[in-house]
Amino acid sequence: MRYLSFLFLLFLLINIEVSAQSCLPQGIVFNTQSAIDSFPINYPGCTEIEGDVKISGFGITNLNGLSTITIIGGTLRILNNLDLLSLSGLTSLTSIGESLMISGNRLLTNLSGLDNLSFIGVNLILFTNGFTSFNGLSSITFINNAFFIVDHDSLTNLIGLESIISIGSDFVIQGNDNLTSLTGLDSVTFIDNFLIDFNPSLISLSGLEAVIDIPGGLNIWNNNALKNITGLHGLTNLGGASFINNSSLASLSGLENITSLTSGLDIYNNDSLVNLNGLDSITSIGGLVSILDNNSLINLSGLDNVTSIGGYLTIKNNDVLTSLTGLNNVTSIGGYLTIWDNNTLTSLSGLIKLTSIGDYLAILDNDILTSLYGLDNIYSYSIEDVHIQNNDSLSFCAVKSICDYLASSTIYGAYISNNECGCNSRAEVEAACATYAKELNVKVFLQGAYADSNIMNTNLTSILPNAQPYDYPPWMYPGVEQLDSIPPDMVDWVLVELRDSSDYNIVYETKTGVLLSNGSIKGTNLLNGIQFYNIDTGYYYVVVRHRNHISVMTEQPIFLSSLTQVDFTDTTSLIPFGDASQAQIELVPGVWGMICGDVNQDGKLKYSGPDNDRMMIIQLITNVSGSTSITSVINGYYFEDLNLNTEVKYSGPNNDGAIIIQNIVSLTGSTNISNVYICPVMFLYP
C-alpha cells in the first residue's frame, strides 16, 4: 500500500512538472489553423515558450489551440491573418518578455482574449487592424518602451486603454482616419515622447487630462480637424513641442502650466493660428525655435515671458506677421537668428532686449521692412556673420550692433546687398554708422613702452596678437576686434570704457583700441578713434586700461559728442581721477603716462608679501624655462614683460622687477620696498 502511495505522488509531481514546462527556446511559427489546433498535442505541457511566437497565415480563424500558453519569453507577432476574428485563445497569457506586435488583421475588432496579459517587456505595436476599441488590455498598466497605434480606420476613440498609466518611450498615434478623441487614455500620466500624426478627424485631445510629464517632446502633426489642445491642461513638464500642418489649430491654450522647454519649439504651417497664446508661462526654451509658414499669424504674443532660447531662432514665410511682439523679453539666442521672407513684417522692435546670439544674423527678403531698429543691443562679438539681403524697403541698418560689428570685424563676413539705398552695401552702412557715431580720440602713454620725445617703442610689433587679448581674467572682455595685420607703429592693445556720469561704477560700453607709438588710440580701421554707436550725446567718465599698467580715468565726466578729444598725457588740460601725481607718473617734465608694474591687475604695486607683482615674474621664468635659475630670459607676449621689449627678465640690465621698485619708491616717497602703492581708482578693480 505504501508503494502504491509513492507511485501516486510521483505521478502527481510529474504532471505538475509537465504542466509548467518551458519549451521552444528557438521560438515557433504558426501559419495554419491546423498548426495552432495541434499545438497541445505536439507540445504537451508546453506553457512557457522561451523564444518568439509568430502567427501569420491564411485560414487562421481562432487561437484556441494556444489556450495553455501563459508566458512568451520573446516577441509575439500576430500578422496579416485576414480571417482571424478573436484572440480568445490567448486567455491564459500573462507575460510577454519582449514585444507584442499585432498588424494587418482586418477582422479583428478588439483585443479580448488578452485580458490576463499584465506584462509586455518592450514594445506594443498595433498596425492596420479592424479595431473599434482596445477592450482586452485591462491588465496592462505600463508600456515599458514604445506604443504604436497606427492606421486603424474604424477607431473613433481609444477606449480599452484605461488601465495604462505610463509609456516609457515613443507613443505614436498615426493615420487613424476616424479617430475623433483620445478618450481611453484617461489614466496616463507619463509619456516619454508623444507623436500624434495624420489623424484627419481628431478634433480635440480630450482624454489626455491626466498627463503631467512628456520629457522627450510633444509632436502634433497633420491633424487637420484639430482646433485646440486644451486636453493637455494638466501637463507640467514638457521637453519640447512641435506643431506642424494642423490647418484648423487656432489656439495653443492647454500648455499654461509649462514654464520651460528643455528642447525646442517648432510651429509650422498652422493656417488658423493667429498668435501663440497658451505658451505664456514659458520662460526659457533650451533648443531651437522655428516659426514657419503660418499664414494667419499676426504676432508672436504668447512668448512674452521667454528670456532665453538655447538654439537658433528662425522666423520665416509668415505672410501676415507684422511685428515680433511677443519676443520683447528675449535676451539671448544660442544659435543663429534668421528672419526671412515675412512679407508684411514692418518692425523688429520686439527684439530690443536681445543682447547675444550664438552664430550668424540673417535678415532676408522681408519686403516692407524699413529699419533694423530692435537689433540695437546685440553684442557685436556674439555675431559670427551678417547677411542683410533682398529687403526691398530696408534703408536704415546703422544700428549699434551692426555698426560695432562692421567696425570690429575685418575677418568675419558681412554680406549686405539688394536692399534700399542706405543699406545696399557694406560701404553704405559704414558711412551711415559714421554719421551716427560718437568718436572718441584718446591719447595716452604707457610708462613701460615710453622711449623719449613723446614716442613709445614698438618692440612688440612682431609678436602682437591680431585679435584683442582681453578675453581672459580679470577683464573677460568678449569683443571680437581683430586686425588683418599689425601696423608697424602699434605698441599694444588697450581697453577704453565709458562710465556713467553720476555713478562711475556703471559701465556703459567697453571697446578695445589699437595704441600707436604717438599715444593715439585708434579703432581697428586704424583711421578713426574709438567709435561708439547709439550712445547718447552727454557726459561720461573715460577709462583706459592696459595689461600691466595701472588704469586711468578722467577726474570729471567728459562731454561726448560726434568728435571728442581726451589727452591723458597733459595734466594741464586734463586731470586724471585722484591726485594727478598718484594717478599717473611723470615720464619727462610735463609728459605723463600710465603707471607700469601692476602684473596681477589688482590696482596695487607690491614687491614683497602676499600677491606681489615681483613673484609673478619669477614664476613665469621658472615655469616656462623649466629651471629654477632666475637669470633665464623668456621671450614672448606676456603681461610680465613690463617694459614691453618682448623679454621677461628678473636680473641684469633692463629687468622687469626693477621698474616695480622704482615706482614704489617714487609714488610712496619711501625707500622701503615693502611699502605698497595703491592706485586712486581701486573701484575699477574687482
XYZ file of C-alpha atoms in Angstrom:
686
model
C 0.000 0.000 0.000
C 2.882 2.351 0.878
C 4.423 1.552 -2.541
C 1.203 2.495 -4.361
C 1.044 5.804 -2.474
C 4.599 6.585 -3.531
C 3.773 5.913 -7.189
C 0.727 8.162 -6.953
C 2.774 11.053 -5.523
C 5.409 10.580 -8.202
C 2.697 10.693 -10.874
C 1.376 13.974 -9.460
C 4.845 15.556 -9.379
C 5.496 14.552 -12.964
C 2.167 16.036 -14.032
C 2.911 19.265 -12.165
C 6.336 19.483 -13.806
C 4.869 18.819 -17.252
C 2.104 21.368 -16.715
C 4.676 24.120 -16.034
C 7.074 23.109 -18.772
C 9.099 25.734 -20.646
C 9.888 24.935 -24.232
C 10.809 26.111 -27.710
C 13.817 28.344 -26.977
C 14.132 28.845 -30.719
C 10.524 30.019 -30.923
C 7.711 28.810 -33.175
C 5.774 29.949 -36.254
C 2.083 29.157 -36.762
C 0.975 29.649 -40.372
C -2.091 27.401 -40.499
C -5.119 26.734 -38.330
C -4.144 23.097 -38.043
C -0.725 24.020 -36.630
C -2.484 26.014 -33.900
C -5.031 23.271 -33.215
C -2.336 20.592 -32.907
C -0.051 22.631 -30.626
C -1.211 20.961 -27.361
C -0.727 17.547 -28.989
C 2.683 18.297 -30.488
C 3.952 20.106 -27.372
C 2.140 18.572 -24.404
C 2.577 20.570 -21.198
C 4.272 23.487 -23.014
C 3.013 26.590 -21.222
C 6.065 28.862 -21.326
C 7.538 29.440 -24.795
C 11.071 30.743 -24.370
C 11.540 32.209 -27.860
C 9.465 34.254 -30.311
C 5.985 33.333 -31.496
C 4.670 34.297 -34.919
C 1.081 33.735 -36.031
C 0.534 34.555 -39.690
C -1.329 32.696 -42.394
C -4.444 32.276 -44.494
C -7.397 30.488 -42.956
C -6.475 31.127 -39.340
C -9.788 31.933 -37.633
C -9.061 31.339 -33.935
C -6.229 30.756 -31.486
C -7.992 28.291 -29.211
C -5.204 25.736 -29.520
C -2.864 28.119 -27.687
C -5.006 28.336 -24.567
C -2.374 26.701 -22.335
C 0.346 29.288 -23.063
C 0.970 31.554 -20.065
C 4.338 33.123 -20.891
C 6.171 34.020 -24.102
C 9.798 34.924 -23.443
C 10.437 36.640 -26.766
C 8.180 38.639 -29.096
C 4.620 37.714 -30.064
C 3.747 38.672 -33.639
C 0.176 38.301 -34.911
C 0.429 39.427 -38.521
C -1.811 39.554 -41.590
C -4.395 36.989 -40.517
C -7.264 38.052 -42.735
C -9.763 35.576 -41.231
C -8.914 35.957 -37.554
C -11.924 37.153 -35.567
C -10.736 36.947 -31.970
C -7.781 36.485 -29.638
C -9.858 34.488 -27.161
C -7.456 31.552 -27.348
C -4.800 33.586 -25.513
C -6.769 33.955 -22.276
C -4.034 32.277 -20.206
C -1.257 34.532 -21.459
C 0.069 36.744 -18.649
C 3.521 37.861 -19.803
C 5.452 38.699 -22.989
C 9.163 39.141 -22.383
C 9.827 41.358 -25.364
C 7.296 42.959 -27.746
C 3.706 42.413 -28.807
C 3.026 43.224 -32.460
C -0.469 42.905 -33.929
C -0.755 44.054 -37.532
C -2.839 43.517 -40.648
C -5.726 41.648 -39.027
C -8.648 43.426 -40.667
C -11.466 41.441 -38.990
C -10.025 41.740 -35.514
C -12.156 44.367 -33.769
C -10.684 44.321 -30.252
C -8.131 42.612 -28.033
C -10.476 40.497 -25.981
C -8.584 37.368 -25.053
C -5.585 39.260 -23.713
C -7.437 40.209 -20.535
C -4.903 38.442 -18.290
C -1.841 39.893 -20.019
C -0.193 42.128 -17.429
C 3.385 42.469 -18.698
C 4.963 43.461 -22.039
C 8.740 43.774 -21.747
C 9.452 46.110 -24.642
C 7.056 47.480 -27.288
C 3.335 47.302 -28.013
C 2.843 47.770 -31.764
C -0.645 47.838 -33.288
C -0.795 48.452 -37.060
C -3.684 48.285 -39.544
C -6.203 46.139 -37.743
C -10.017 46.341 -37.654
C -10.087 47.606 -34.081
C -13.083 49.586 -32.874
C -11.787 49.518 -29.291
C -8.890 48.186 -27.245
C -11.009 46.092 -24.927
C -8.843 43.257 -23.659
C -5.866 45.239 -22.384
C -7.342 45.944 -18.961
C -4.442 44.283 -17.102
C -1.717 46.366 -18.757
C -0.653 49.354 -16.666
C 2.842 50.070 -18.011
C 4.258 50.071 -21.525
C 7.975 49.802 -20.869
C 9.098 51.068 -24.240
C 7.242 52.194 -27.392
C 3.492 52.078 -28.088
C 2.263 52.449 -31.671
C -1.380 52.820 -32.730
C -1.230 53.209 -36.490
C -3.698 53.035 -39.378
C -6.905 51.850 -37.714
C -9.743 53.230 -39.841
C -12.547 52.023 -37.563
C -11.268 53.613 -34.364
C -13.141 56.678 -33.090
C -11.589 56.718 -29.617
C -9.098 54.729 -27.535
C -11.497 53.066 -25.124
C -9.942 49.970 -23.576
C -6.651 51.585 -22.593
C -7.952 52.999 -19.303
C -5.561 50.932 -17.174
C -2.372 52.281 -18.775
C -0.643 54.907 -16.655
C 2.836 55.134 -18.207
C 4.513 54.768 -21.618
C 8.290 54.554 -21.327
C 9.343 55.600 -24.816
C 7.658 56.729 -28.052
C 3.874 56.843 -28.135
C 2.697 57.160 -31.737
C -0.930 57.680 -32.739
C -0.862 57.959 -36.510
C -3.043 57.536 -39.575
C -6.294 56.689 -37.822
C -8.792 58.281 -40.213
C -11.903 58.344 -37.999
C -10.345 58.935 -34.610
C -12.107 61.947 -33.060
C -10.791 61.928 -29.489
C -8.215 60.256 -27.261
C -10.746 59.148 -24.674
C -9.412 55.953 -23.124
C -6.042 57.377 -22.153
C -7.609 58.929 -19.066
C -5.194 57.269 -16.618
C -1.947 58.002 -18.471
C 0.312 60.352 -16.512
C 3.697 59.798 -18.210
C 4.674 59.590 -21.901
C 8.340 59.865 -22.757
C 7.851 61.101 -26.338
C 4.461 61.664 -27.982
C 3.602 61.852 -31.694
C 0.034 62.492 -32.876
C 0.158 62.489 -36.673
C -2.208 62.253 -39.668
C -5.441 61.710 -37.784
C -7.733 63.816 -40.030
C -10.875 63.578 -37.840
C -9.247 64.303 -34.488
C -10.917 67.443 -33.149
C -9.562 67.550 -29.602
C -7.067 65.991 -27.214
C -9.779 65.043 -24.768
C -8.563 62.025 -22.813
C -5.112 63.384 -22.000
C -6.174 65.384 -18.949
C -4.163 63.192 -16.554
C -0.859 63.511 -18.442
C 1.626 65.567 -16.426
C 5.008 64.614 -17.893
C 6.251 64.363 -21.513
C 10.023 64.854 -21.105
C 11.007 63.769 -24.600
C 8.646 66.020 -26.530
C 5.156 66.538 -27.901
C 4.703 66.420 -31.669
C 1.300 67.217 -33.147
C 1.429 66.983 -36.937
C -1.075 66.891 -39.808
C -4.287 66.714 -37.799
C -6.448 68.967 -39.966
C -9.592 68.944 -37.783
C -7.778 69.653 -34.515
C -8.858 73.051 -33.191
C -7.198 73.193 -29.778
C -5.003 71.298 -27.357
C -6.900 72.068 -24.166
C -6.807 68.394 -23.166
C -3.203 68.963 -22.089
C -4.023 71.435 -19.316
C -2.644 69.037 -16.660
C 0.781 68.903 -18.299
C 3.539 70.382 -16.099
C 6.733 69.066 -17.705
C 7.444 69.103 -21.431
C 10.780 68.565 -23.167
C 9.872 70.172 -26.477
C 6.904 70.855 -28.708
C 6.261 70.679 -32.432
C 3.036 71.768 -34.123
C 3.127 71.160 -37.880
C 0.425 71.235 -40.585
C -2.615 71.421 -38.320
C -4.779 73.591 -40.555
C -7.631 74.173 -38.038
C -5.497 74.716 -34.955
C -6.471 78.173 -33.702
C -5.019 78.169 -30.186
C -2.211 76.674 -28.126
C -4.188 77.014 -24.912
C -3.586 73.942 -22.795
C 0.106 74.441 -22.101
C -0.353 77.138 -19.463
C 1.424 75.061 -16.794
C 4.626 74.661 -18.803
C 7.348 77.033 -17.611
C 10.231 75.782 -19.758
C 11.004 73.590 -22.736
C 14.268 71.704 -22.387
C 14.484 71.138 -26.129
C 12.839 73.129 -28.930
C 9.632 74.656 -30.244
C 8.569 74.160 -33.855
C 5.431 75.889 -35.186
C 4.982 75.273 -38.885
C 2.139 75.667 -41.388
C -0.776 76.040 -38.973
C -3.089 78.140 -41.150
C -5.588 79.169 -38.436
C -3.125 80.178 -35.738
C -3.165 83.966 -35.166
C -0.909 84.160 -32.103
C 0.917 81.890 -29.676
C -1.260 82.484 -26.624
C -1.133 79.469 -24.353
C 2.647 79.471 -24.131
C 2.548 82.443 -21.744
C 4.181 80.691 -18.785
C 7.278 79.568 -20.664
C 10.400 81.480 -19.622
C 13.132 79.502 -21.384
C 13.469 77.218 -24.393
C 16.549 75.028 -24.376
C 16.711 74.196 -28.071
C 15.775 75.728 -31.410
C 12.667 77.773 -32.166
C 11.278 77.608 -35.679
C 8.168 79.577 -36.697
C 7.460 78.977 -40.377
C 4.644 79.291 -42.916
C 1.814 80.183 -40.524
C -0.431 82.141 -42.856
C -2.669 83.753 -40.205
C -0.014 84.516 -37.583
C -0.072 88.267 -36.859
C 2.402 88.461 -33.971
C 4.233 86.242 -31.506
C 2.139 87.151 -28.488
C 2.280 84.230 -26.076
C 6.069 84.083 -25.900
C 6.147 87.253 -23.808
C 7.873 85.660 -20.816
C 10.589 83.812 -22.722
C 14.004 85.242 -21.833
C 16.364 82.740 -23.472
C 16.442 80.411 -26.464
C 19.204 77.816 -26.378
C 19.332 77.017 -30.090
C 18.640 79.016 -33.233
C 15.583 81.182 -33.906
C 14.061 81.116 -37.375
C 11.020 83.201 -38.339
C 10.234 82.585 -41.981
C 7.452 82.990 -44.510
C 4.647 84.057 -42.173
C 2.614 86.089 -44.667
C 0.643 88.361 -42.297
C 3.192 88.694 -39.489
C 3.575 92.435 -38.934
C 5.749 92.546 -35.813
C 7.788 90.428 -33.439
C 5.722 91.471 -30.442
C 5.961 88.605 -28.009
C 9.740 88.332 -28.087
C 10.160 91.506 -26.032
C 11.915 89.786 -23.126
C 14.285 87.522 -25.048
C 17.860 88.429 -24.123
C 19.863 85.546 -25.596
C 19.702 83.154 -28.536
C 22.219 80.307 -28.524
C 22.371 79.800 -32.286
C 21.750 81.840 -35.406
C 18.931 84.353 -35.840
C 17.133 84.238 -39.183
C 14.210 86.477 -40.161
C 13.322 85.578 -43.722
C 10.576 86.239 -46.231
C 7.907 87.708 -43.946
C 6.141 89.901 -46.480
C 4.216 92.173 -44.090
C 6.803 92.492 -41.333
C 7.340 96.193 -40.605
C 9.344 96.154 -37.372
C 11.977 94.212 -35.436
C 11.391 96.241 -32.286
C 10.219 93.131 -30.438
C 13.867 92.080 -30.188
C 15.006 95.240 -28.405
C 16.179 93.339 -25.284
C 18.187 90.795 -27.257
C 21.864 91.085 -26.296
C 23.532 87.977 -27.717
C 23.257 85.315 -30.395
C 25.474 82.320 -30.982
C 26.015 82.314 -34.725
C 25.134 84.358 -37.794
C 22.472 87.056 -38.176
C 20.337 86.857 -41.325
C 17.675 89.385 -42.370
C 16.476 88.278 -45.800
C 13.632 89.001 -48.248
C 11.354 90.958 -45.899
C 9.669 93.188 -48.473
C 8.424 96.150 -46.420
C 10.871 96.173 -43.507
C 12.480 99.626 -43.440
C 14.761 99.573 -40.375
C 16.846 97.245 -38.240
C 15.779 99.069 -35.104
C 15.270 96.359 -32.494
C 18.613 94.694 -33.127
C 20.472 97.576 -31.456
C 21.532 95.834 -28.271
C 23.027 92.633 -29.659
C 26.659 92.436 -28.619
C 28.662 92.567 -31.830
C 31.106 89.951 -30.549
C 28.278 87.395 -30.417
C 27.604 87.732 -34.153
C 29.606 85.429 -36.408
C 28.425 86.609 -39.835
C 25.909 89.157 -41.060
C 23.560 88.557 -44.004
C 21.300 91.515 -44.835
C 19.994 90.926 -48.336
C 16.988 91.375 -50.621
C 14.911 93.529 -48.279
C 13.384 95.893 -50.845
C 12.459 98.715 -48.437
C 15.284 98.428 -45.914
C 17.191 101.708 -45.833
C 18.366 102.031 -42.211
C 20.884 99.479 -40.977
C 23.140 101.711 -38.880
C 22.081 100.318 -35.515
C 24.661 99.856 -32.810
C 25.119 96.082 -33.166
C 25.724 96.263 -36.920
C 27.976 99.326 -36.691
C 30.067 97.731 -33.945
C 30.284 94.501 -35.897
C 31.458 96.229 -39.079
C 33.949 98.351 -37.156
C 35.488 95.446 -35.258
C 35.336 92.670 -37.834
C 37.665 92.648 -40.785
C 37.754 88.858 -40.986
C 34.199 87.590 -40.479
C 31.700 88.051 -43.282
C 29.303 90.912 -43.851
C 27.011 90.204 -46.797
C 24.898 93.306 -47.429
C 23.203 93.730 -50.806
C 19.965 94.317 -52.727
C 18.344 96.482 -50.077
C 17.129 100.079 -50.340
C 19.629 102.913 -50.713
C 21.449 103.498 -47.434
C 21.687 99.794 -46.698
C 22.643 98.443 -50.074
C 26.269 97.604 -49.344
C 28.753 97.387 -46.524
C 30.218 100.728 -47.552
C 26.812 102.432 -47.377
C 26.143 101.066 -43.904
C 29.602 102.029 -42.668
C 29.051 105.566 -43.985
C 25.732 105.754 -42.156
C 27.365 104.397 -38.988
C 29.992 107.137 -39.154
C 27.201 109.712 -39.255
C 25.651 108.386 -36.049
C 28.903 107.522 -34.257
C 30.383 109.303 -31.273
C 34.118 109.257 -31.955
C 36.489 109.367 -29.001
C 40.111 110.253 -29.724
C 42.197 109.326 -26.708
C 45.913 109.901 -26.205
C 47.844 108.015 -23.557
C 51.423 106.909 -22.928
C 52.482 103.651 -21.299
C 55.408 104.131 -18.951
C 56.819 100.717 -19.780
C 56.978 101.439 -23.511
C 57.919 105.127 -23.373
C 61.119 105.934 -25.256
C 61.518 109.709 -25.487
C 60.272 112.739 -27.359
C 56.611 111.743 -26.995
C 57.179 108.394 -28.681
C 56.786 104.834 -27.387
C 58.750 101.840 -28.602
C 57.133 99.285 -30.874
C 59.228 96.274 -29.869
C 56.161 94.045 -29.602
C 55.040 94.576 -33.196
C 56.306 91.227 -34.454
C 54.542 89.216 -31.717
C 51.346 91.177 -31.074
C 48.172 89.099 -31.491
C 45.858 90.012 -34.339
C 42.848 89.631 -32.019
C 42.259 91.654 -28.868
C 43.882 89.932 -25.828
C 41.487 90.906 -23.033
C 39.167 87.892 -23.199
C 40.520 86.255 -20.034
C 40.507 87.194 -16.317
C 40.377 89.717 -14.861
C 38.933 91.590 -17.851
C 36.782 88.923 -19.527
C 36.065 91.294 -22.396
C 34.177 89.323 -25.072
C 34.710 91.639 -28.051
C 35.850 90.305 -31.421
C 38.052 93.216 -32.528
C 40.723 91.984 -34.912
C 43.326 93.267 -37.332
C 44.206 91.715 -40.661
C 47.815 92.687 -39.984
C 49.683 94.532 -37.250
C 50.617 98.115 -38.230
C 54.328 98.934 -37.793
C 53.649 101.750 -35.322
C 51.431 99.697 -32.995
C 52.527 99.487 -29.354
C 49.814 97.220 -27.897
C 46.078 96.708 -27.406
C 44.231 98.734 -24.739
C 40.701 98.817 -23.321
C 38.593 102.005 -23.386
C 35.481 102.357 -21.216
C 32.643 104.861 -20.952
C 31.145 105.111 -17.442
C 28.021 106.777 -16.118
C 28.455 110.440 -15.206
C 26.520 110.107 -11.939
C 27.794 106.664 -10.908
C 31.202 105.681 -12.218
C 30.594 102.064 -11.146
C 28.203 101.704 -14.098
C 29.968 100.816 -17.365
C 28.032 101.902 -20.440
C 30.333 100.440 -23.018
C 33.804 98.920 -23.430
C 35.892 98.617 -26.570
C 39.435 97.605 -27.386
C 41.654 100.041 -29.212
C 44.948 99.998 -31.071
C 47.577 102.052 -29.222
C 50.067 103.653 -31.614
C 53.575 104.884 -30.828
C 52.499 108.553 -30.716
C 49.979 107.727 -27.957
C 46.822 107.856 -30.058
C 44.239 105.093 -29.707
C 42.572 104.003 -32.929
C 39.755 101.675 -33.839
C 40.544 98.567 -35.863
C 40.078 100.506 -39.111
C 43.191 102.460 -37.992
C 41.677 105.657 -39.413
C 39.369 106.852 -36.660
C 39.434 106.911 -32.911
C 37.179 104.615 -30.903
C 33.640 104.886 -32.247
C 30.590 104.348 -30.055
C 27.184 103.846 -31.656
C 23.758 104.638 -30.221
C 25.399 106.289 -27.229
C 23.591 109.497 -26.322
C 25.436 112.765 -26.561
C 26.309 113.672 -22.984
C 28.807 113.347 -20.153
C 30.794 110.182 -19.423
C 33.834 109.181 -17.418
C 36.535 107.853 -19.759
C 38.766 104.974 -18.591
C 41.837 103.441 -20.260
C 43.152 100.039 -19.163
C 46.269 98.073 -20.088
C 47.508 94.554 -19.356
C 50.235 95.528 -16.886
C 49.733 99.227 -16.170
C 47.510 100.961 -13.606
C 44.172 102.019 -15.116
C 43.491 105.718 -15.522
C 40.176 107.617 -15.500
C 39.178 111.225 -16.106
C 38.603 113.196 -12.908
C 35.345 114.621 -14.248
C 32.864 113.289 -16.812
C 33.791 114.356 -20.345
C 31.203 115.688 -22.792
C 30.992 113.136 -25.605
C 29.705 114.363 -28.962
C 30.433 113.432 -32.558
C 34.179 114.034 -32.059
C 35.812 114.283 -28.641
C 39.472 114.577 -27.629
C 40.852 113.199 -24.358
C 44.603 113.624 -23.696
C 45.876 111.876 -20.569
C 49.488 112.829 -21.354
C 48.961 116.504 -20.475
C 47.641 117.082 -16.947
C 47.398 120.829 -17.539
C 44.499 120.237 -19.923
C 43.022 117.091 -18.364
C 43.354 115.950 -14.767
C 43.056 112.219 -14.051
C 40.862 110.895 -11.251
C 42.645 111.173 -7.892
C 45.779 113.128 -7.152
C 47.463 113.722 -10.502
C 50.830 112.622 -9.167
C 49.305 109.371 -7.882
C 47.049 108.536 -10.833
C 49.877 108.677 -13.412
C 53.644 109.085 -13.448
C 55.641 111.934 -14.967
C 57.778 110.451 -17.739
C 59.645 113.652 -18.597
C 58.783 117.140 -17.395
C 55.210 117.921 -18.401
C 54.540 114.496 -20.008
C 52.545 111.914 -18.070
C 51.958 108.216 -18.587
C 50.119 105.248 -17.135
C 51.991 103.619 -14.253
C 53.775 100.369 -15.059
C 54.148 97.294 -12.838
C 50.666 96.015 -11.979
C 51.342 92.482 -13.201
C 48.396 90.851 -11.418
C 45.978 93.698 -12.182
C 44.825 94.341 -8.636
C 45.348 98.124 -8.690
C 48.449 97.916 -6.496
C 52.229 97.772 -6.853
C 53.779 95.277 -4.450
C 57.360 93.996 -4.375
C 57.079 91.768 -1.309
C 54.447 89.990 0.732
C 51.392 88.040 -0.458
C 50.200 88.533 -4.055
C 53.171 90.662 -5.002
C 53.903 91.543 -8.619
C 57.589 90.572 -8.492
C 56.788 86.925 -7.699
C 54.721 86.591 -10.862
C 57.802 87.456 -12.925
C 59.815 84.758 -11.148
C 57.019 82.213 -11.548
C 56.754 82.813 -15.288
C 60.515 82.449 -15.780
C 60.722 79.201 -13.818
C 57.532 77.726 -15.320
C 58.414 78.456 -18.936
C 62.140 77.739 -18.727
C 61.737 74.656 -16.561
C 64.659 75.914 -14.499
C 64.892 77.435 -11.033
C 67.511 79.866 -12.311
C 66.117 83.387 -12.169
C 68.726 84.574 -14.642
C 66.845 82.963 -17.536
C 65.196 85.243 -20.098
C 61.759 84.416 -21.525
C 60.739 85.807 -24.894
C 57.125 86.366 -25.898
C 53.935 88.327 -25.381
C 53.481 88.200 -21.605
C 51.984 90.652 -19.158
C 55.120 90.106 -17.006
C 57.041 91.976 -19.726
C 56.684 95.355 -18.051
C 58.894 97.363 -20.395
C 57.254 95.818 -23.472
C 60.505 94.765 -25.144
C 59.488 91.099 -25.788
C 61.707 89.860 -22.901
C 60.764 88.857 -19.365
C 63.828 89.317 -17.117
C 64.314 89.265 -13.362
C 68.019 90.104 -13.208
C 70.534 92.102 -15.184
C 70.090 95.344 -17.136
C 66.537 96.427 -18.011
C 64.975 93.729 -15.853
C 61.241 93.920 -15.280
C 61.332 93.774 -11.496
C 63.382 96.964 -11.225
C 60.587 99.156 -12.517
C 58.286 97.943 -9.718
C 60.805 99.077 -7.070
C 61.390 102.351 -8.896
C 57.683 103.183 -8.987
C 57.006 102.163 -5.356
C 59.799 104.469 -4.203
C 58.631 107.290 -6.472
C 54.935 107.030 -5.669
C 55.110 106.326 -1.924
C 58.041 108.638 -1.191
C 59.792 105.890 0.780
C 62.792 103.696 0.015
C 61.183 100.817 1.926
C 60.371 98.292 -0.782
C 57.822 96.579 1.459
C 55.578 99.605 1.015
C 52.572 99.188 -1.245
C 51.337 101.675 -3.824
C 47.524 101.734 -4.039
C 46.012 103.497 -7.022
C 43.279 106.135 -6.605
C 40.859 104.211 -8.844
C 40.619 100.964 -6.848
C 36.884 100.886 -7.601
C 37.825 99.929 -11.179
C 39.242 96.620 -9.945
C 37.141 93.610 -8.959
